[in-house]
Coordinates of N, CA and C in Angstrom, one line a residue:
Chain A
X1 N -5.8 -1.9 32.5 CA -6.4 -0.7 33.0 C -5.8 0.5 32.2
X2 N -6.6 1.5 31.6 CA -6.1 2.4 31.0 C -5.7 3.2 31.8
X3 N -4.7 4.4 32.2 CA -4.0 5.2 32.4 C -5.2 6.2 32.8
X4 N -5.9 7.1 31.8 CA -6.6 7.9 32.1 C -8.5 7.3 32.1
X5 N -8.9 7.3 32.9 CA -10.5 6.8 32.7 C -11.2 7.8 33.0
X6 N -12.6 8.4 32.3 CA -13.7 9.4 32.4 C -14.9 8.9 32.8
X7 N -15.9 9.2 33.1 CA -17.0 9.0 33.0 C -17.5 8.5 31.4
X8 N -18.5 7.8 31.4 CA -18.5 7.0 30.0 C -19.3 7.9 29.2
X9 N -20.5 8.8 30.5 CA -20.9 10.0 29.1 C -22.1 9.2 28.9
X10 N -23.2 9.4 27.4 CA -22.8 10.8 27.1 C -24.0 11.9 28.1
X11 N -23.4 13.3 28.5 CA -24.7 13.5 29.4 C -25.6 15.0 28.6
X12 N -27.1 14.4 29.1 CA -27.5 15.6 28.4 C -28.6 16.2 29.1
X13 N -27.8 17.5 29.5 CA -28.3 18.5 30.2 C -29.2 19.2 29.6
X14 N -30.3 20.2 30.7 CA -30.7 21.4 30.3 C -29.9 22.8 30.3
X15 N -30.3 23.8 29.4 CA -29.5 24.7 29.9 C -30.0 25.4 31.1
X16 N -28.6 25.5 31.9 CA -28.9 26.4 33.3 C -28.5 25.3 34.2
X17 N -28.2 24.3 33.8 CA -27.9 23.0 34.7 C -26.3 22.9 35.3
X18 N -26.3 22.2 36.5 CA -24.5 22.0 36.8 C -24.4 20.2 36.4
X19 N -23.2 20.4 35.8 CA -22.7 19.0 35.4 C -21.1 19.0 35.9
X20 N -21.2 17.6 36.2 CA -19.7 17.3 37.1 C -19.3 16.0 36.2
X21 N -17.6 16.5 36.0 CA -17.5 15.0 35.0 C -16.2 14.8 36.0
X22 N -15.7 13.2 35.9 CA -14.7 13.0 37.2 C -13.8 12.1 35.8
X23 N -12.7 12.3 36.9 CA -11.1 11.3 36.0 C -10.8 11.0 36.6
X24 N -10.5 9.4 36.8 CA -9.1 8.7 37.8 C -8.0 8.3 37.1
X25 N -6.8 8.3 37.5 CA -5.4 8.7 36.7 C -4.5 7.3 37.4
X26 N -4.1 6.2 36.7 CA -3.1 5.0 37.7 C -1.9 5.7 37.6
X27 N -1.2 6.8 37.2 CA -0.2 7.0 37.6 C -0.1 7.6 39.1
X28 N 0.6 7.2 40.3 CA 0.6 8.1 40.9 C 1.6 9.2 40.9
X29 N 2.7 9.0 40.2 CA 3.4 9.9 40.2 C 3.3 11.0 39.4
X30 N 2.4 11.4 38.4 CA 1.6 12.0 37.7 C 1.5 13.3 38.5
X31 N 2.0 14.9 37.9 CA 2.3 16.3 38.2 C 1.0 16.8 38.1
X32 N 1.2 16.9 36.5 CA 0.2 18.0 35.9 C -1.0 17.1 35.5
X33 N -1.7 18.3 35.6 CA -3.6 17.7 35.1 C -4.2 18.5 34.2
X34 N -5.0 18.5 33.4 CA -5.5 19.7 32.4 C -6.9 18.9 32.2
X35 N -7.6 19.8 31.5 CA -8.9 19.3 31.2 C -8.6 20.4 29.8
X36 N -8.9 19.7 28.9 CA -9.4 19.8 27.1 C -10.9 20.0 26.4
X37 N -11.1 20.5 25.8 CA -12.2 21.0 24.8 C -11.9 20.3 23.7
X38 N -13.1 19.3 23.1 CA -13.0 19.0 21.9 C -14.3 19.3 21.3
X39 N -14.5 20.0 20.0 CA -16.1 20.0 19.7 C -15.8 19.3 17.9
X40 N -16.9 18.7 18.0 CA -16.9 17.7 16.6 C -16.3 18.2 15.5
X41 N -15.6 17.0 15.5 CA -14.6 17.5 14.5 C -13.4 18.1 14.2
X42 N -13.6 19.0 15.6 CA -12.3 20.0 15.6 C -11.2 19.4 16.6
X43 N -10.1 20.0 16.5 CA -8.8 19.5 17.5 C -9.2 19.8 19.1
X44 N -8.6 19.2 20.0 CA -8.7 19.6 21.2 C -8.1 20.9 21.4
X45 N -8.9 21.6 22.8 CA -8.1 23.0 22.9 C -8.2 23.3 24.4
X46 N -7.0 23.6 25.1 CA -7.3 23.6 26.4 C -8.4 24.5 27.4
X47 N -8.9 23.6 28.2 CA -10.0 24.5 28.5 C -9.4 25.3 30.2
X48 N -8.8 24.5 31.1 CA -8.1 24.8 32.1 C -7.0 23.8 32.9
X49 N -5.7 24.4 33.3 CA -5.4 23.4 33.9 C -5.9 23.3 35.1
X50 N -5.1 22.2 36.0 CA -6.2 21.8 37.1 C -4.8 21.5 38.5
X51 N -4.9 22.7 39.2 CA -4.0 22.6 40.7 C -4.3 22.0 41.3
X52 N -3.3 21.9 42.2 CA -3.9 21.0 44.2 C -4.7 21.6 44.7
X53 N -4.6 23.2 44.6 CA -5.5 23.5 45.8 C -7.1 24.0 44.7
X54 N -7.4 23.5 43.7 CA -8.4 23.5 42.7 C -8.4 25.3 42.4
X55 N -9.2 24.9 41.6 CA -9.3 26.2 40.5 C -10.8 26.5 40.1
X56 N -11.0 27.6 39.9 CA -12.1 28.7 39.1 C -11.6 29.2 37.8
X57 N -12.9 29.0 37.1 CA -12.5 30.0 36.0 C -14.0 30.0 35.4
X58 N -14.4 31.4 35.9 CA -15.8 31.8 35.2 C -16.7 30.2 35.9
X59 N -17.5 30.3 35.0 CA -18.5 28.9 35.5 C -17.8 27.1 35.7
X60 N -16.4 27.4 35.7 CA -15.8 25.9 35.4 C -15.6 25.7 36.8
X61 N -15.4 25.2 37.5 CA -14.3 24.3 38.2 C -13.6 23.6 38.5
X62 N -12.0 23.0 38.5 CA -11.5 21.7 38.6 C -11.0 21.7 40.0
X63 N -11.2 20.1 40.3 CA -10.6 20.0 41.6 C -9.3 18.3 41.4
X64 N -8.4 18.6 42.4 CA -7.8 17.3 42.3 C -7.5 16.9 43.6
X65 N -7.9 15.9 43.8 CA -7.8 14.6 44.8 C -6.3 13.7 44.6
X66 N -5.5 14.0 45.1 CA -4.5 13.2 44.8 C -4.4 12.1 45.5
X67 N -4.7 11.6 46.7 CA -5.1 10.5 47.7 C -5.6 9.7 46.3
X68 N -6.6 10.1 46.2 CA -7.9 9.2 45.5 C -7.2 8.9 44.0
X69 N -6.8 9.8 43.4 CA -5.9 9.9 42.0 C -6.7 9.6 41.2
X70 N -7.9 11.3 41.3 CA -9.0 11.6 40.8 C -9.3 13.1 40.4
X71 N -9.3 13.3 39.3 CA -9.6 14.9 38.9 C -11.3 15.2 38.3
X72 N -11.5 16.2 38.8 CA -13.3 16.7 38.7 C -12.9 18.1 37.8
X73 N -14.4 17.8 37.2 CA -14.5 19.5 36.4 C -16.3 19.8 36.6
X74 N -15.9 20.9 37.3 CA -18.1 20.9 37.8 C -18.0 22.6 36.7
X75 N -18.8 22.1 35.8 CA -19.4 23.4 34.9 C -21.3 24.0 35.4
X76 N -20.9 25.3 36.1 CA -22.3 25.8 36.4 C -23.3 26.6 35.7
X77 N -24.1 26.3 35.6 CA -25.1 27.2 34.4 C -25.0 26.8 32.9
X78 N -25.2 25.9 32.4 CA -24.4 25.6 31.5 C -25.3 26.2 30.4
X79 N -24.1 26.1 29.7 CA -25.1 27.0 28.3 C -24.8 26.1 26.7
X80 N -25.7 26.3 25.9 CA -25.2 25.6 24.9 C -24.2 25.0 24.2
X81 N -23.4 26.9 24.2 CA -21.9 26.4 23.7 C -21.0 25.7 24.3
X82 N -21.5 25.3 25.3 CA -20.7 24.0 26.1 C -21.1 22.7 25.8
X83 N -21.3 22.4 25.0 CA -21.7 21.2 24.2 C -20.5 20.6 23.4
X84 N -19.9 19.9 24.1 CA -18.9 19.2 23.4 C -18.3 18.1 24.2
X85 N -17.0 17.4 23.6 CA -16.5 16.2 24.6 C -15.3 16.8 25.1
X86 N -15.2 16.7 26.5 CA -14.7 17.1 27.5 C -13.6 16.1 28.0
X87 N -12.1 16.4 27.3 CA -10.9 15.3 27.8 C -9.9 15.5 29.0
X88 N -9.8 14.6 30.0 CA -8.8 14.7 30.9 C -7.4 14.3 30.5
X89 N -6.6 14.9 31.2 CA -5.3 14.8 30.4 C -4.3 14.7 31.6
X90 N -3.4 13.7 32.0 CA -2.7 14.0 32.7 C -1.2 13.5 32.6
X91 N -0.3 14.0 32.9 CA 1.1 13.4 32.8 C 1.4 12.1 32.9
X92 N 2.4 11.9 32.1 CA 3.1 10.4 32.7 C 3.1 9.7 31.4
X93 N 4.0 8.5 31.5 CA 5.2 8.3 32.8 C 5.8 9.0 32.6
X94 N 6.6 9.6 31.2 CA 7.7 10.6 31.5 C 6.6 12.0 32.0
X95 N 7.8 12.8 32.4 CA 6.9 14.4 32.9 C 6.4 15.2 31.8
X96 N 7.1 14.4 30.4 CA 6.8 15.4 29.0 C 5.6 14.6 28.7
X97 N 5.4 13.8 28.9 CA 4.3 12.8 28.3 C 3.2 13.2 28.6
X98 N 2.2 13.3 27.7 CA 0.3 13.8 28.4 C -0.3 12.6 27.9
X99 N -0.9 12.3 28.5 CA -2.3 10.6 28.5 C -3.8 11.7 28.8
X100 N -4.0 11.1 27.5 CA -5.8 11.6 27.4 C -6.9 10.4 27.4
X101 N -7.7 10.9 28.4 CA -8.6 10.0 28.7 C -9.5 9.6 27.2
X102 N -10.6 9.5 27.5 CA -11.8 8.9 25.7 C -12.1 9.8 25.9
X103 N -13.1 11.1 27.2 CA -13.8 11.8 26.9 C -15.0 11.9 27.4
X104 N -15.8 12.7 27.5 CA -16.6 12.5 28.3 C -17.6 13.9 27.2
X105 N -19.1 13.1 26.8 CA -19.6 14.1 25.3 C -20.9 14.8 26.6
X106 N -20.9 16.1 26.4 CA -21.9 16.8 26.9 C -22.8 17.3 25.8
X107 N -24.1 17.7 25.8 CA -24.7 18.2 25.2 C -26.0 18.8 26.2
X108 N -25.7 20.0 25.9 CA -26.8 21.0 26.5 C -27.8 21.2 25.6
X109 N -29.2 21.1 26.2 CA -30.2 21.2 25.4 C -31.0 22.5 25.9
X110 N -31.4 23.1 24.8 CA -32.8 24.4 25.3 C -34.1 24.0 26.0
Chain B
X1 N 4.2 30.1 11.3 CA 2.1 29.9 10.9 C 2.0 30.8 12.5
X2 N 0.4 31.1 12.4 CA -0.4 31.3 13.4 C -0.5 30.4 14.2
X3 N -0.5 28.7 13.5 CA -0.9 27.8 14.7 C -0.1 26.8 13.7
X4 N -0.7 25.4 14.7 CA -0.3 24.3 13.8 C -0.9 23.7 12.5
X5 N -0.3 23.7 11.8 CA -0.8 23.2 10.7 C -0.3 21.4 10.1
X6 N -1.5 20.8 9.6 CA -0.7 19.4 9.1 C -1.4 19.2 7.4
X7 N -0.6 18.8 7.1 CA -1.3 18.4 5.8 C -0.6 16.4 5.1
X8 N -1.8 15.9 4.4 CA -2.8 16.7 4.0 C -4.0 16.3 5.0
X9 N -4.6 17.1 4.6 CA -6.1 17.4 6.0 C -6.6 15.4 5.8
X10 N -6.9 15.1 4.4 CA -7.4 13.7 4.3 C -6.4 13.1 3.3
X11 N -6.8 11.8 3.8 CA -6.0 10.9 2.8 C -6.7 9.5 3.1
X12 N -6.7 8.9 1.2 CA -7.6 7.4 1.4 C -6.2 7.2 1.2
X13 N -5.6 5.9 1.2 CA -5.1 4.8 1.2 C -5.5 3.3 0.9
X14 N -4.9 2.7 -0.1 CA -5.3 1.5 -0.5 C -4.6 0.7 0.6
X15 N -5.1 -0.2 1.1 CA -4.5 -1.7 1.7 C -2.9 -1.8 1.4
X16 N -1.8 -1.7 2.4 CA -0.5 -2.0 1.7 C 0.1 -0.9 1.4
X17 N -0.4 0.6 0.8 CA 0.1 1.5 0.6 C 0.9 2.1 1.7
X18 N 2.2 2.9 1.3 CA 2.6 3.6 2.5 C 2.1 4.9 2.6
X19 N 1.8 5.2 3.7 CA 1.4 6.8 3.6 C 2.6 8.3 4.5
X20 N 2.8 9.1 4.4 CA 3.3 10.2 5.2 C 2.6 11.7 5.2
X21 N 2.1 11.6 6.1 CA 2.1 12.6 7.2 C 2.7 14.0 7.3
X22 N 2.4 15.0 7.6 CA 3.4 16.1 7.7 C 2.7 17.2 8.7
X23 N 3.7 18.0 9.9 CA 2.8 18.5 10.6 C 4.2 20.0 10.9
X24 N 3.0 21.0 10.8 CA 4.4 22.2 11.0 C 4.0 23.1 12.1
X25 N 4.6 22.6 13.2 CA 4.4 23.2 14.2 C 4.3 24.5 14.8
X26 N 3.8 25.1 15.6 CA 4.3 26.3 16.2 C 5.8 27.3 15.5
X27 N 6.2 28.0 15.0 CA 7.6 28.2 15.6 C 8.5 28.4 16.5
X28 N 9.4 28.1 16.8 CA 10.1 28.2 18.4 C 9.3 27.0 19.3
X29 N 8.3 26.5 18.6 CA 7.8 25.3 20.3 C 8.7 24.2 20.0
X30 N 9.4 23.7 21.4 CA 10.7 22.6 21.0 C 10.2 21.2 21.4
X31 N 8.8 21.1 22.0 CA 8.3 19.9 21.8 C 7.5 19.4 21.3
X32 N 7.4 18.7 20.5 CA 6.1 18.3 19.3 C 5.8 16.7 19.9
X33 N 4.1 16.4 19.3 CA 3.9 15.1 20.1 C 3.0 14.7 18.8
X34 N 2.4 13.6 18.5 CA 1.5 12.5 17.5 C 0.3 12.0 18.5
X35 N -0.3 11.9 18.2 CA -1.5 11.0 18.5 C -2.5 10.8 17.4
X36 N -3.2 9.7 17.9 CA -3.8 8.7 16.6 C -5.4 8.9 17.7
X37 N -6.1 9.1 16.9 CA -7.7 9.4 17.4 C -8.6 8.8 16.7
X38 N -9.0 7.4 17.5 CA -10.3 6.7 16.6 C -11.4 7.4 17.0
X39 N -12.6 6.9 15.8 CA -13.5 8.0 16.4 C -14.2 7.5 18.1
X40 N -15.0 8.6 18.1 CA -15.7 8.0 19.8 C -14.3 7.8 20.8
X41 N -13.2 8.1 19.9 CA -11.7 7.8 22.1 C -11.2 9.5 21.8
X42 N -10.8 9.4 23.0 CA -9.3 10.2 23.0 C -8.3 10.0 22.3
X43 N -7.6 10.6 22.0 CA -6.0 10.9 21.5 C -5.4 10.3 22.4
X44 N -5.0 8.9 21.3 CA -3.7 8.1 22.2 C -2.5 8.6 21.5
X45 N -1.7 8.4 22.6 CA -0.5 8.6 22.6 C 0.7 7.9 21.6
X46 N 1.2 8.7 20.6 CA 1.9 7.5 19.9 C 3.9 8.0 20.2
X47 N 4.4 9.3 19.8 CA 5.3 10.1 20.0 C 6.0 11.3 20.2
X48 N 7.2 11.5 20.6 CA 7.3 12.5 21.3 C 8.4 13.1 20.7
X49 N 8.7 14.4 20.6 CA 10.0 14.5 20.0 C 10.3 16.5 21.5
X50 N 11.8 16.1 21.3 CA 12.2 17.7 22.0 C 13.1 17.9 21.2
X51 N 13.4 18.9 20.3 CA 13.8 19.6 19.1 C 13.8 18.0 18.5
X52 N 14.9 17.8 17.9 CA 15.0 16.9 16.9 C 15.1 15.3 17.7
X53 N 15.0 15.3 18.8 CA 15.0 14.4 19.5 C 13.9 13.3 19.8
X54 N 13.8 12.1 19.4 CA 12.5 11.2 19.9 C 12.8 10.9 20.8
X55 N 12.1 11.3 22.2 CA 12.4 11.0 23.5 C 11.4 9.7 23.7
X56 N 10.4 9.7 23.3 CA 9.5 8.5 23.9 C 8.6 8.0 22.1
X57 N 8.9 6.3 21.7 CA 8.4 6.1 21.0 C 7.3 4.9 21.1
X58 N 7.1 4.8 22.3 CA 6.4 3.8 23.1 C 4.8 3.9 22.7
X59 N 4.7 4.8 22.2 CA 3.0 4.2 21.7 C 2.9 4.1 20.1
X60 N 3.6 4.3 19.5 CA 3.7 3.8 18.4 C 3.5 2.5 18.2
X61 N 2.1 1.9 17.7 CA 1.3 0.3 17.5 C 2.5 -0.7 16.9
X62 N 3.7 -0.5 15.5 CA 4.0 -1.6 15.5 C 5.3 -1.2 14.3
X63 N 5.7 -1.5 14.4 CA 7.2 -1.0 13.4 C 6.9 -0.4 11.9
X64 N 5.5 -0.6 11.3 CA 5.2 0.0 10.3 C 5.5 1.4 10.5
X65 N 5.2 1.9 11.9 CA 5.1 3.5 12.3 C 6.3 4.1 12.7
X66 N 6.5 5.1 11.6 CA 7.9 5.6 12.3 C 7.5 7.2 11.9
X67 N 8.0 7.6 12.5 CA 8.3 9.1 12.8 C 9.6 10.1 12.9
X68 N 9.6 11.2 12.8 CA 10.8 12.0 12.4 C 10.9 13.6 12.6
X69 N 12.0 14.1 13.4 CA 11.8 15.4 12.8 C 13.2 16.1 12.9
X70 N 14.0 15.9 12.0 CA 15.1 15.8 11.5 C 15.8 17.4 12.0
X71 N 15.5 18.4 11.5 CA 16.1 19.3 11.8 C 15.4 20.3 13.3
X72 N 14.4 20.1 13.6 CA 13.8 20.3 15.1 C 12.4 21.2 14.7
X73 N 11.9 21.4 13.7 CA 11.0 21.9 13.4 C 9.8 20.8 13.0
X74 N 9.7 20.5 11.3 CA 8.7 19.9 10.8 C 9.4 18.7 11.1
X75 N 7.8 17.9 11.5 CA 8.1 16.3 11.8 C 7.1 15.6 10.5
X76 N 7.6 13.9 10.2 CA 6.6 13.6 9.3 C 6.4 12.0 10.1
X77 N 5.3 11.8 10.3 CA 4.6 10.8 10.6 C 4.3 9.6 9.3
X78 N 5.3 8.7 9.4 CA 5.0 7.6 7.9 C 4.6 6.2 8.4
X79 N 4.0 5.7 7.6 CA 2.8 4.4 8.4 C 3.3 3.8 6.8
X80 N 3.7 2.6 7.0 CA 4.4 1.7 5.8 C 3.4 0.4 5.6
X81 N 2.6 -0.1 4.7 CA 2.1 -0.9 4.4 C 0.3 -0.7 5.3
X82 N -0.1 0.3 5.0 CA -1.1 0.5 5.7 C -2.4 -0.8 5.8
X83 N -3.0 -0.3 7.0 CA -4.0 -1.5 7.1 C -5.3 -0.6 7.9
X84 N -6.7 -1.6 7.4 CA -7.7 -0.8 7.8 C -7.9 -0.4 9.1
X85 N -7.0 -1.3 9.8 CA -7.1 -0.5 11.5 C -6.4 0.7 11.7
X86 N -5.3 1.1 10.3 CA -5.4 2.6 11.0 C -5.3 3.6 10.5
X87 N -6.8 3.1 10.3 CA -7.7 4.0 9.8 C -8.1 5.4 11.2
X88 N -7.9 6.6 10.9 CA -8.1 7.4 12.3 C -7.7 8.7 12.0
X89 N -7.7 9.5 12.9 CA -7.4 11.1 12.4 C -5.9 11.3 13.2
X90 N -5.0 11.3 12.8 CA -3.9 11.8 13.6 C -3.7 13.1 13.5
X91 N -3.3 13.1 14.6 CA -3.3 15.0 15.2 C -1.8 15.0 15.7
X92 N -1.2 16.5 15.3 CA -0.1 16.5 15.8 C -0.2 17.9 16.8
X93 N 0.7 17.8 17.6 CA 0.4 19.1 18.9 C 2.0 19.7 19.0
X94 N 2.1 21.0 20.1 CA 3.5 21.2 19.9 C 3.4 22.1 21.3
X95 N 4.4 22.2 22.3 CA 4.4 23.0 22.9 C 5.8 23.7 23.1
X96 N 5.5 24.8 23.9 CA 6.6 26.1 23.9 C 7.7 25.0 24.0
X97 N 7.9 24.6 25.0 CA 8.8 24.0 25.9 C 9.1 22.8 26.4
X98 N 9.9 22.1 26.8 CA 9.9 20.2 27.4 C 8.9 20.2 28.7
X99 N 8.2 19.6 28.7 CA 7.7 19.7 29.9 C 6.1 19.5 29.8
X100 N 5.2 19.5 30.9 CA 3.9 19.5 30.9 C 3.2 20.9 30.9
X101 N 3.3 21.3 29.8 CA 2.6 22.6 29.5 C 1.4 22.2 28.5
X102 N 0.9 23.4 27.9 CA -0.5 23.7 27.3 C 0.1 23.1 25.9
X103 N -0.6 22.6 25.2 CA -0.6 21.7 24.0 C -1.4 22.2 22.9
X104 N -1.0 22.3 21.8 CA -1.5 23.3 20.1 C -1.7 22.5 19.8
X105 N -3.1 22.4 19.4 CA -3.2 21.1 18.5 C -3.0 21.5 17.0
X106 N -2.7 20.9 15.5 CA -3.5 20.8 14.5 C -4.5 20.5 14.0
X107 N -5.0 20.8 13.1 CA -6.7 20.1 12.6 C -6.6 18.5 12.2
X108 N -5.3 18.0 12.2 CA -5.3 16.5 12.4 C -5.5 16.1 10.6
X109 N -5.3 15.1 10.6 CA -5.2 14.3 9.3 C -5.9 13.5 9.1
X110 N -7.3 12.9 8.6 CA -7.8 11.9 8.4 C -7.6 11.0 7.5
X111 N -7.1 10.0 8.3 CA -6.4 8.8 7.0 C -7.6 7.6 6.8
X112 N -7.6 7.5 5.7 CA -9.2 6.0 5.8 C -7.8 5.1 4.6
X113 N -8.1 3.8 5.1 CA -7.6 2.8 4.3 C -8.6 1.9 4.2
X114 N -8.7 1.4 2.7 CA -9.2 0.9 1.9 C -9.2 -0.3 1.9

């Protein structure tokens, strides 16, 4: 079992649509969570990290489930420029260690 | 630099060739990390360094792979007797500090073996 698993993808929305991508993590001792921006070709770039008690930012959302040892990212309204693959990232085993899931490829269409 | 930088951006490789890597991180960030990115996955995990330190060399695939970064800045990623599986873009990242913080990537290296 891999460490970090995503949704297998790939999803293709309209624009103006909400899309929800989910992560389950086998570490349980696993801190930190992040969610990454990768768009073709280019390096990953952080998009938000991701608290206990979940987060906002503009149209993103992350939430985390620690019971379940499952992280969500729900993007609302989506717009073009949000077309890209979308990586979960989470600690472990050591605390300096980050584990990236494969990814999860969005593509918003007009 | 402004960010991270690695060079060279590509590199072919013949079968058997050794190749190295070079990635110049942030300045001042004291932990730098490697990952190997086939196309279509995520960035797996290969090594870790805190200043000049390899704290974790556990994803590194097989003894051909070694890594370094001698004085706590630039590290160089060397792959000895290359083979077509690894073939892939390696990316190097660097953050401020030891710990689970926000991660700089570079534009990564694409290596194709021949």
């Amino acid at each position: 079992r891999k460490e970090v698993e995503q949704d297998p993808g790939p999803f293709n929305v309209p624009e103006g649509a909400t899309v929800a991508f989910n992560c389950t993590y086998s570490n349980s001792a696993s801190q930190s969570f992040f969610w990454y921006r990768q768009d073709c070709r280019k390096e990953p770039k952080l998009l938000m990290s991701v608290y206990s008690s979940g987060n906002e930012d503009g149209r993103f959302t992350a939430q985390l489930n620690r019971a379940s040892q499952y992280i969500s990212l729900l993007i609302r309204d989506s717009k073009l420029s949000d077309s890209a693959t979308y990586l979960c990232v989470v600690n472990g085993p050591r605390r300096d260690d980050m584990r990236f899931g494969a990814g999860t490829r969005l593509t918003v269409k007009p | 630099g402004a960010g991270v930088s690695q060079s060279p951006r590509y590199k072919v490789a013949k079968r058997g060739q050794d190749v190295a890597l070079r990635c110049d991180p942030i300045s001042g960030h004291v932990s730098l990390f490697w990952y190997q990115q086939a196309l279509g996955q995520g960035p797996e995990f290969l090594t870790y360094f805190q200043n000049e330190a390899q704290l974790d060399k556990s994803g590194l695939p097989s003894d051909r792979f070694f890594a370094e970064r001698p004085e706590g800045s630039v590290s160089t990623l060397k792959i000895q007797r290359t083979q077509q599986e690894d073939s892939a873009v390696y990316l190097c990242a660097s953050s401020l500090r030891g710990g689970p913080y926000e991660q700089f990537f570079g534009p990564g290296t694409r290596l194709t073996v021949l």
